[in-house]
mmCIF file of N, CA and C in Angstrom:
data_model
loop_
_atom_site.group_PDB
_atom_site.id
_atom_site.type_symbol
_atom_site.label_atom_id
_atom_site.label_comp_id
_atom_site.label_asym_id
_atom_site.label_seq_id
_atom_site.Cartn_x
_atom_site.Cartn_y
_atom_site.Cartn_z
ATOM 1 N N MET A 1 -58.126 -54.043 168.609
ATOM 2 C CA MET A 1 -57.662 -53.781 170.105
ATOM 3 C C MET A 1 -58.661 -54.651 171.043
ATOM 4 N N ASN A 2 -59.960 -54.594 170.595
ATOM 5 C CA ASN A 2 -60.808 -55.321 171.476
ATOM 6 C C ASN A 2 -60.654 -56.835 171.429
ATOM 7 N N ARG A 3 -60.182 -57.285 170.303
ATOM 8 C CA ARG A 3 -59.918 -58.754 170.251
ATOM 9 C C ARG A 3 -58.743 -59.026 171.267
ATOM 10 N N LEU A 4 -57.756 -58.226 171.084
ATOM 11 C CA LEU A 4 -56.406 -58.358 172.026
ATOM 12 C C LEU A 4 -56.847 -58.261 173.479
ATOM 13 N N VAL A 5 -57.827 -57.334 173.860
ATOM 14 C CA VAL A 5 -58.164 -57.258 175.249
ATOM 15 C C VAL A 5 -58.807 -58.526 175.644
ATOM 16 N N HIS A 6 -59.702 -59.031 174.886
ATOM 17 C CA HIS A 6 -60.363 -60.306 175.164
ATOM 18 C C HIS A 6 -59.241 -61.548 175.401
ATOM 19 N N HIS A 7 -58.366 -61.482 174.397
ATOM 20 C CA HIS A 7 -57.213 -62.467 174.435
ATOM 21 C C HIS A 7 -56.551 -62.514 175.872
ATOM 22 N N PHE A 8 -56.077 -61.235 176.118
ATOM 23 C CA PHE A 8 -55.373 -60.922 177.271
ATOM 24 C C PHE A 8 -55.986 -61.290 178.544
ATOM 25 N N GLN A 9 -57.351 -61.024 178.616
ATOM 26 C CA GLN A 9 -58.186 -61.345 179.629
ATOM 27 C C GLN A 9 -58.083 -62.886 179.818
ATOM 28 N N SER A 10 -58.179 -63.671 178.773
ATOM 29 C CA SER A 10 -58.191 -65.166 178.956
ATOM 30 C C SER A 10 -56.790 -65.525 179.469
ATOM 31 N N LEU A 11 -55.770 -64.863 178.977
ATOM 32 C CA LEU A 11 -54.447 -65.351 179.584
ATOM 33 C C LEU A 11 -54.162 -64.939 180.953
ATOM 34 N N SER A 12 -54.720 -63.825 181.464
ATOM 35 C CA SER A 12 -54.563 -63.398 182.739
ATOM 36 C C SER A 12 -55.103 -64.193 183.838
ATOM 37 N N LYS A 13 -56.015 -65.160 183.410
ATOM 38 C CA LYS A 13 -56.687 -66.109 184.354
ATOM 39 C C LYS A 13 -55.547 -67.060 184.903
ATOM 40 N N VAL A 14 -54.509 -67.198 183.833
ATOM 41 C CA VAL A 14 -53.480 -68.144 184.045
ATOM 42 C C VAL A 14 -52.382 -67.635 184.928
ATOM 43 N N GLY A 15 -52.017 -66.368 184.689
ATOM 44 C CA GLY A 15 -50.792 -65.963 185.510
ATOM 45 C C GLY A 15 -50.717 -64.381 185.426
ATOM 46 N N GLY A 16 -51.601 -63.725 186.328
ATOM 47 C CA GLY A 16 -51.330 -62.229 186.495
ATOM 48 C C GLY A 16 -52.053 -61.361 185.507
ATOM 49 N N GLU A 17 -51.899 -60.193 185.658
ATOM 50 C CA GLU A 17 -52.628 -58.993 185.038
ATOM 51 C C GLU A 17 -51.956 -58.649 183.887
ATOM 52 N N LEU A 18 -52.548 -58.861 182.649
ATOM 53 C CA LEU A 18 -51.929 -58.592 181.399
ATOM 54 C C LEU A 18 -52.892 -57.436 180.596
ATOM 55 N N ARG A 19 -52.224 -56.488 180.157
ATOM 56 C CA ARG A 19 -52.974 -55.424 179.417
ATOM 57 C C ARG A 19 -52.234 -55.191 178.186
ATOM 58 N N PRO A 20 -52.833 -55.221 176.963
ATOM 59 C CA PRO A 20 -52.309 -55.052 175.734
ATOM 60 C C PRO A 20 -51.892 -53.501 175.620
ATOM 61 N N GLY A 21 -50.760 -53.276 174.966
ATOM 62 C CA GLY A 21 -50.308 -51.762 174.616
ATOM 63 C C GLY A 21 -49.823 -51.877 173.306
ATOM 64 N N ILE A 22 -50.267 -50.917 172.541
ATOM 65 C CA ILE A 22 -49.752 -50.679 171.056
ATOM 66 C C ILE A 22 -48.376 -49.890 171.252
ATOM 67 N N VAL A 23 -47.337 -50.510 170.897
ATOM 68 C CA VAL A 23 -45.986 -49.940 171.018
ATOM 69 C C VAL A 23 -45.672 -48.979 169.753
ATOM 70 N N HIS A 24 -45.853 -49.662 168.581
ATOM 71 C CA HIS A 24 -45.515 -48.926 167.446
ATOM 72 C C HIS A 24 -46.189 -49.552 166.194
ATOM 73 N N ARG A 25 -46.548 -48.704 165.264
ATOM 74 C CA ARG A 25 -46.907 -49.179 164.002
ATOM 75 C C ARG A 25 -45.848 -49.134 162.957
ATOM 76 N N LEU A 26 -45.302 -50.304 162.672
ATOM 77 C CA LEU A 26 -43.961 -50.387 161.937
ATOM 78 C C LEU A 26 -44.467 -49.978 160.427
ATOM 79 N N ASP A 27 -43.712 -48.984 159.784
ATOM 80 C CA ASP A 27 -43.931 -48.481 158.539
ATOM 81 C C ASP A 27 -45.319 -48.146 158.219
ATOM 82 N N ARG A 28 -46.028 -47.267 158.919
ATOM 83 C CA ARG A 28 -47.286 -46.960 158.967
ATOM 84 C C ARG A 28 -47.941 -46.836 157.480
ATOM 85 N N ASP A 29 -47.148 -46.142 156.710
ATOM 86 C CA ASP A 29 -47.667 -45.983 155.419
ATOM 87 C C ASP A 29 -47.537 -47.028 154.296
ATOM 88 N N THR A 30 -46.777 -48.068 154.738
ATOM 89 C CA THR A 30 -46.645 -49.156 153.802
ATOM 90 C C THR A 30 -47.347 -50.609 154.413
ATOM 91 N N THR A 31 -46.829 -51.165 155.339
ATOM 92 C CA THR A 31 -47.195 -52.448 155.723
ATOM 93 C C THR A 31 -48.244 -52.372 156.809
ATOM 94 N N GLY A 32 -48.076 -51.316 157.760
ATOM 95 C CA GLY A 32 -49.047 -51.168 158.846
ATOM 96 C C GLY A 32 -48.938 -52.237 160.020
ATOM 97 N N VAL A 33 -47.936 -52.990 159.973
ATOM 98 C CA VAL A 33 -47.796 -54.054 161.019
ATOM 99 C C VAL A 33 -47.577 -53.386 162.338
ATOM 100 N N LEU A 34 -48.480 -53.933 163.316
ATOM 101 C CA LEU A 34 -48.620 -53.359 164.589
ATOM 102 C C LEU A 34 -47.656 -54.105 165.675
ATOM 103 N N LEU A 35 -47.013 -53.506 166.514
ATOM 104 C CA LEU A 35 -46.236 -54.174 167.596
ATOM 105 C C LEU A 35 -46.802 -54.015 168.905
ATOM 106 N N PHE A 36 -47.200 -55.030 169.632
ATOM 107 C CA PHE A 36 -47.907 -54.979 170.960
ATOM 108 C C PHE A 36 -47.078 -55.604 172.124
ATOM 109 N N THR A 37 -47.542 -55.208 173.188
ATOM 110 C CA THR A 37 -46.789 -55.601 174.454
ATOM 111 C C THR A 37 -47.859 -56.313 175.460
ATOM 112 N N HIS A 38 -47.460 -56.973 176.176
ATOM 113 C CA HIS A 38 -48.332 -57.724 177.266
ATOM 114 C C HIS A 38 -48.365 -56.719 178.531
ATOM 115 N N HIS A 39 -47.290 -55.956 178.794
ATOM 116 C CA HIS A 39 -47.185 -55.378 180.074
ATOM 117 C C HIS A 39 -46.956 -53.879 179.967
ATOM 118 N N PRO A 40 -47.517 -52.877 180.678
ATOM 119 C CA PRO A 40 -47.347 -51.484 180.616
ATOM 120 C C PRO A 40 -45.875 -51.059 180.690
ATOM 121 N N HIS A 41 -45.102 -51.784 181.558
ATOM 122 C CA HIS A 41 -43.671 -51.456 181.839
ATOM 123 C C HIS A 41 -42.906 -51.668 180.382
ATOM 124 N N ALA A 42 -43.213 -52.942 179.851
ATOM 125 C CA ALA A 42 -42.507 -53.257 178.564
ATOM 126 C C ALA A 42 -42.957 -52.160 177.431
ATOM 127 N N ASN A 43 -44.177 -51.722 177.476
ATOM 128 C CA ASN A 43 -44.753 -50.815 176.330
ATOM 129 C C ASN A 43 -43.997 -49.492 176.546
ATOM 130 N N ALA A 44 -43.914 -49.061 177.699
ATOM 131 C CA ALA A 44 -43.199 -47.705 178.001
ATOM 132 C C ALA A 44 -41.735 -47.762 177.371
ATOM 133 N N ASN A 45 -41.114 -48.813 177.833
ATOM 134 C CA ASN A 45 -39.634 -48.938 177.525
ATOM 135 C C ASN A 45 -39.566 -49.192 175.903
ATOM 136 N N LEU A 46 -40.396 -49.977 175.340
ATOM 137 C CA LEU A 46 -40.134 -50.082 173.816
ATOM 138 C C LEU A 46 -40.597 -48.770 173.106
ATOM 139 N N GLN A 47 -41.586 -48.161 173.556
ATOM 140 C CA GLN A 47 -42.025 -46.900 172.963
ATOM 141 C C GLN A 47 -40.788 -45.892 172.935
ATOM 142 N N LYS A 48 -40.018 -45.867 174.057
ATOM 143 C CA LYS A 48 -38.936 -44.979 174.177
ATOM 144 C C LYS A 48 -37.848 -45.355 173.138
ATOM 145 N N ILE A 49 -37.632 -46.670 172.909
ATOM 146 C CA ILE A 49 -36.644 -47.057 171.857
ATOM 147 C C ILE A 49 -37.072 -46.520 170.575
ATOM 148 N N PHE A 50 -38.243 -46.658 170.159
ATOM 149 C CA PHE A 50 -38.731 -46.077 168.827
ATOM 150 C C PHE A 50 -38.819 -44.622 168.851
ATOM 151 N N VAL A 51 -39.101 -43.846 169.873
ATOM 152 C CA VAL A 51 -39.036 -42.395 169.878
ATOM 153 C C VAL A 51 -37.599 -41.812 169.643
ATOM 154 N N GLN A 52 -36.796 -42.632 170.300
ATOM 155 C CA GLN A 52 -35.280 -42.284 170.382
ATOM 156 C C GLN A 52 -34.555 -42.689 169.028
ATOM 157 N N GLN A 53 -35.351 -43.359 168.260
ATOM 158 C CA GLN A 53 -34.860 -43.879 166.876
ATOM 159 C C GLN A 53 -33.674 -44.920 167.099
ATOM 160 N N ARG A 54 -33.861 -45.692 168.183
ATOM 161 C CA ARG A 54 -32.805 -46.734 168.401
ATOM 162 C C ARG A 54 -33.180 -47.942 167.982
ATOM 163 N N ALA A 55 -34.324 -48.218 167.294
ATOM 164 C CA ALA A 55 -34.835 -49.516 166.862
ATOM 165 C C ALA A 55 -34.310 -49.559 165.356
ATOM 166 N N HIS A 56 -33.890 -50.863 164.986
ATOM 167 C CA HIS A 56 -33.364 -51.210 163.630
ATOM 168 C C HIS A 56 -34.481 -52.239 163.104
ATOM 169 N N LYS A 57 -34.934 -52.107 161.996
ATOM 170 C CA LYS A 57 -35.904 -53.065 161.403
ATOM 171 C C LYS A 57 -35.327 -53.867 160.409
ATOM 172 N N TYR A 58 -35.629 -55.145 160.384
ATOM 173 C CA TYR A 58 -35.137 -56.034 159.486
ATOM 174 C C TYR A 58 -36.311 -56.847 158.929
ATOM 175 N N TYR A 59 -36.345 -56.996 157.540
ATOM 176 C CA TYR A 59 -37.472 -57.766 156.917
ATOM 177 C C TYR A 59 -36.843 -58.876 156.065
ATOM 178 N N LEU A 60 -37.567 -60.047 156.088
ATOM 179 C CA LEU A 60 -37.265 -61.240 155.356
ATOM 180 C C LEU A 60 -38.309 -61.388 154.382
ATOM 181 N N CYS A 61 -38.031 -61.496 152.968
ATOM 182 C CA CYS A 61 -39.002 -61.608 152.045
ATOM 183 C C CYS A 61 -38.595 -62.706 150.921
ATOM 184 N N HIS A 62 -39.468 -63.360 150.411
ATOM 185 C CA HIS A 62 -39.250 -64.251 149.297
ATOM 186 C C HIS A 62 -39.880 -63.617 148.054
ATOM 187 N N VAL A 63 -38.852 -63.559 147.006
ATOM 188 C CA VAL A 63 -39.387 -62.712 145.882
ATOM 189 C C VAL A 63 -39.366 -63.755 144.800
ATOM 190 N N HIS A 64 -40.086 -63.322 143.650
ATOM 191 C CA HIS A 64 -40.060 -64.103 142.368
ATOM 192 C C HIS A 64 -39.050 -63.250 141.452
ATOM 193 N N GLY A 65 -38.225 -64.116 140.763
ATOM 194 C CA GLY A 65 -37.351 -63.574 139.823
ATOM 195 C C GLY A 65 -35.988 -63.706 140.352
ATOM 196 N N HIS A 66 -35.009 -63.204 139.645
ATOM 197 C CA HIS A 66 -33.488 -63.301 140.091
ATOM 198 C C HIS A 66 -32.831 -61.977 139.801
ATOM 199 N N PRO A 67 -32.542 -61.308 140.937
ATOM 200 C CA PRO A 67 -31.728 -60.052 140.785
ATOM 201 C C PRO A 67 -30.395 -60.293 140.406
ATOM 202 N N THR A 68 -29.794 -59.265 139.522
ATOM 203 C CA THR A 68 -28.447 -59.570 138.990
ATOM 204 C C THR A 68 -27.534 -59.111 140.164
ATOM 205 N N TRP A 69 -27.796 -58.604 141.199
ATOM 206 C CA TRP A 69 -27.041 -58.235 142.219
ATOM 207 C C TRP A 69 -27.167 -59.003 143.446
ATOM 208 N N ASP A 70 -26.118 -59.245 144.365
ATOM 209 C CA ASP A 70 -26.256 -59.747 145.657
ATOM 210 C C ASP A 70 -26.505 -58.861 146.850
ATOM 211 N N GLU A 71 -26.086 -57.589 146.658
ATOM 212 C CA GLU A 71 -26.597 -56.551 147.645
ATOM 213 C C GLU A 71 -26.732 -55.175 146.920
ATOM 214 N N TYR A 72 -27.663 -54.376 147.454
ATOM 215 C CA TYR A 72 -28.002 -53.299 146.910
ATOM 216 C C TYR A 72 -28.427 -52.196 148.017
ATOM 217 N N THR A 73 -27.759 -51.057 147.966
ATOM 218 C CA THR A 73 -27.971 -50.046 149.057
ATOM 219 C C THR A 73 -28.510 -48.807 148.348
ATOM 220 N N CYS A 74 -29.620 -48.245 149.080
ATOM 221 C CA CYS A 74 -30.323 -47.109 148.558
ATOM 222 C C CYS A 74 -30.277 -45.978 149.616
ATOM 223 N N GLN A 75 -29.729 -44.761 149.300
ATOM 224 C CA GLN A 75 -29.846 -43.767 150.278
ATOM 225 C C GLN A 75 -30.987 -42.880 149.772
ATOM 226 N N SER A 76 -31.793 -42.403 150.590
ATOM 227 C CA SER A 76 -32.829 -41.356 150.033
ATOM 228 C C SER A 76 -33.319 -40.676 151.309
ATOM 229 N N GLY A 77 -34.179 -39.947 151.060
ATOM 230 C CA GLY A 77 -34.827 -39.075 152.196
ATOM 231 C C GLY A 77 -36.386 -39.377 152.268
ATOM 232 N N HIS A 78 -36.980 -39.170 153.573
ATOM 233 C CA HIS A 78 -38.503 -39.337 153.589
ATOM 234 C C HIS A 78 -39.046 -38.309 154.476
ATOM 235 N N GLY A 79 -40.263 -38.089 154.412
ATOM 236 C CA GLY A 79 -41.047 -36.982 155.088
ATOM 237 C C GLY A 79 -42.479 -36.893 154.536
ATOM 238 N N ARG A 80 -43.170 -36.138 155.306
ATOM 239 C CA ARG A 80 -44.614 -36.002 154.788
ATOM 240 C C ARG A 80 -44.865 -34.732 153.970
ATOM 241 N N SER A 81 -45.655 -34.903 152.912
ATOM 242 C CA SER A 81 -46.079 -33.918 152.179
ATOM 243 C C SER A 81 -46.861 -32.872 152.831
ATOM 244 N N ASP A 82 -47.250 -31.915 152.072
ATOM 245 C CA ASP A 82 -48.126 -30.851 152.601
ATOM 246 C C ASP A 82 -49.723 -31.401 152.845
ATOM 247 N N ARG A 83 -49.875 -32.604 152.305
ATOM 248 C CA ARG A 83 -51.228 -33.242 152.564
ATOM 249 C C ARG A 83 -50.996 -34.331 153.615
ATOM 250 N N GLY A 84 -49.902 -34.349 154.214
ATOM 251 C CA GLY A 84 -49.654 -35.469 155.316
ATOM 252 C C GLY A 84 -49.321 -36.807 154.859
ATOM 253 N N ARG A 85 -49.190 -37.007 153.529
ATOM 254 C CA ARG A 85 -48.877 -38.364 152.807
ATOM 255 C C ARG A 85 -47.351 -38.686 152.979
ATOM 256 N N PHE A 86 -46.846 -39.727 153.411
ATOM 257 C CA PHE A 86 -45.652 -40.327 153.402
ATOM 258 C C PHE A 86 -44.850 -40.070 151.980
ATOM 259 N N ARG A 87 -43.816 -39.574 151.990
ATOM 260 C CA ARG A 87 -43.021 -39.423 150.473
ATOM 261 C C ARG A 87 -41.654 -39.687 150.670
ATOM 262 N N ILE A 88 -41.195 -40.160 149.636
ATOM 263 C CA ILE A 88 -39.667 -40.535 149.404
ATOM 264 C C ILE A 88 -39.055 -39.349 148.643
ATOM 265 N N TYR A 89 -37.939 -38.832 149.109
ATOM 266 C CA TYR A 89 -37.262 -37.698 148.485
ATOM 267 C C TYR A 89 -35.750 -38.313 147.997
ATOM 268 N N ASP A 90 -35.241 -37.516 147.081
ATOM 269 C CA ASP A 90 -33.827 -37.778 146.835
ATOM 270 C C ASP A 90 -32.845 -37.449 147.934
ATOM 271 N N HIS A 91 -31.804 -38.143 148.108
ATOM 272 C CA HIS A 91 -30.889 -38.044 149.227
ATOM 273 C C HIS A 91 -30.360 -36.773 149.320
ATOM 274 N N THR A 92 -30.289 -35.912 148.214
ATOM 275 C CA THR A 92 -29.675 -34.645 148.302
ATOM 276 C C THR A 92 -30.515 -33.729 148.967
ATOM 277 N N ARG A 93 -31.840 -33.943 149.228
ATOM 278 C CA ARG A 93 -32.813 -32.970 149.883
ATOM 279 C C ARG A 93 -32.874 -33.182 151.433
ATOM 280 N N VAL A 94 -32.184 -34.234 151.981
ATOM 281 C CA VAL A 94 -32.148 -34.554 153.341
ATOM 282 C C VAL A 94 -31.853 -33.252 154.091
ATOM 283 N N GLY A 95 -32.533 -32.772 155.128
ATOM 284 C CA GLY A 95 -32.408 -31.666 155.938
ATOM 285 C C GLY A 95 -33.244 -30.427 155.508
ATOM 286 N N GLN A 96 -33.780 -30.625 154.168
ATOM 287 C CA GLN A 96 -34.636 -29.466 153.746
ATOM 288 C C GLN A 96 -36.016 -29.354 154.464
ATOM 289 N N MET A 97 -36.435 -28.152 154.741
ATOM 290 C CA MET A 97 -37.705 -27.928 155.377
ATOM 291 C C MET A 97 -38.992 -28.320 154.442
ATOM 292 N N LEU A 98 -39.808 -28.886 154.902
ATOM 293 C CA LEU A 98 -41.095 -29.395 154.133
ATOM 294 C C LEU A 98 -42.241 -28.217 154.498
ATOM 295 N N PRO A 99 -43.213 -28.100 153.591
ATOM 296 C CA PRO A 99 -44.311 -27.091 153.898
ATOM 297 C C PRO A 99 -45.052 -27.373 155.192
ATOM 298 N N ASN A 100 -45.162 -28.385 155.712
ATOM 299 C CA ASN A 100 -45.716 -28.659 156.986
ATOM 300 C C ASN A 100 -44.798 -28.244 158.137
ATOM 301 N N GLY A 101 -43.539 -27.954 158.004
ATOM 302 C CA GLY A 101 -42.629 -27.453 158.980
ATOM 303 C C GLY A 101 -41.610 -28.537 159.442
ATOM 304 N N ASP A 102 -41.949 -29.889 158.936
ATOM 305 C CA ASP A 102 -40.986 -30.946 159.269
ATOM 306 C C ASP A 102 -39.709 -30.883 158.356
ATOM 307 N N THR A 103 -38.668 -31.622 158.634
ATOM 308 C CA THR A 103 -37.619 -31.726 157.601
ATOM 309 C C THR A 103 -37.582 -33.082 157.029
ATOM 310 N N ILE A 104 -36.984 -33.141 155.948
ATOM 311 C CA ILE A 104 -36.592 -34.432 155.112
ATOM 312 C C ILE A 104 -35.570 -35.264 156.067
ATOM 313 N N LYS A 105 -35.954 -36.380 156.480
ATOM 314 C CA LYS A 105 -35.108 -37.187 157.265
ATOM 315 C C LYS A 105 -34.333 -38.285 156.401
ATOM 316 N N HIS A 106 -33.108 -38.618 156.773
ATOM 317 C CA HIS A 106 -32.314 -39.582 156.054
ATOM 318 C C HIS A 106 -32.937 -41.088 156.219
ATOM 319 N N MET A 107 -33.024 -41.874 155.013
ATOM 320 C CA MET A 107 -33.462 -43.247 155.008
ATOM 321 C C MET A 107 -32.227 -44.070 154.278
ATOM 322 N N HIS A 108 -32.008 -45.110 154.969
ATOM 323 C CA HIS A 108 -30.894 -46.021 154.480
ATOM 324 C C HIS A 108 -31.391 -47.430 154.310
ATOM 325 N N THR A 109 -31.516 -47.989 153.049
ATOM 326 C CA THR A 109 -32.151 -49.265 152.878
ATOM 327 C C THR A 109 -30.974 -50.188 152.115
ATOM 328 N N THR A 110 -30.792 -51.406 152.664
ATOM 329 C CA THR A 110 -29.904 -52.325 152.146
ATOM 330 C C THR A 110 -30.753 -53.620 151.749
ATOM 331 N N LEU A 111 -30.639 -54.045 150.522
ATOM 332 C CA LEU A 111 -31.149 -55.257 150.178
ATOM 333 C C LEU A 111 -30.063 -56.267 150.019
ATOM 334 N N ARG A 112 -30.332 -57.503 150.480
ATOM 335 C CA ARG A 112 -29.212 -58.386 150.373
ATOM 336 C C ARG A 112 -29.895 -59.756 150.152
ATOM 337 N N VAL A 113 -29.296 -60.498 149.112
ATOM 338 C CA VAL A 113 -29.806 -61.883 148.771
ATOM 339 C C VAL A 113 -29.148 -62.740 149.625
ATOM 340 N N LEU A 114 -29.993 -63.569 150.346
ATOM 341 C CA LEU A 114 -29.539 -64.527 151.287
ATOM 342 C C LEU A 114 -29.519 -65.950 150.622
ATOM 343 N N ALA A 115 -30.361 -66.147 149.762
ATOM 344 C CA ALA A 115 -30.242 -67.585 149.141
ATOM 345 C C ALA A 115 -30.836 -67.373 147.676
ATOM 346 N N ARG A 116 -30.421 -68.222 146.749
ATOM 347 C CA ARG A 116 -30.905 -68.262 145.433
ATOM 348 C C ARG A 116 -31.597 -69.738 145.196
ATOM 349 N N HIS A 117 -32.707 -69.819 144.545
ATOM 350 C CA HIS A 117 -33.289 -71.066 144.276
ATOM 351 C C HIS A 117 -33.437 -71.273 142.760
ATOM 352 N N ALA A 118 -33.334 -72.425 142.259
ATOM 353 C CA ALA A 118 -33.521 -72.691 140.824
ATOM 354 C C ALA A 118 -34.930 -72.225 140.341
ATOM 355 N N ASP A 119 -35.925 -72.426 141.145
ATOM 356 C CA ASP A 119 -37.255 -72.235 140.811
ATOM 357 C C ASP A 119 -37.719 -70.690 141.090
#
């Protein structure tokens, strides 16, 4: 965050007051990618989108090997264990109460092959 503050201070000399804001940590327990904004108004509005679960995340990756399918869909559940760790649960358990008081939430993942390469 200190590095971002320094970066935004150098930009603000060019055009207005900029202040970094952490909007969301995408997939906190896996990648940990952070989403930042330049302006407090944008920060509040984007945070609202994530809180209301209106954001859809798309990932593009290059993999080694050749899957036998062109598209694969997985329905499962997710939630935090009694130790606070992110866990994946069978889709039949969605809605069940966890020891920490949360419920298992629905998770839908679709994998799609966009291109195949000989190598």
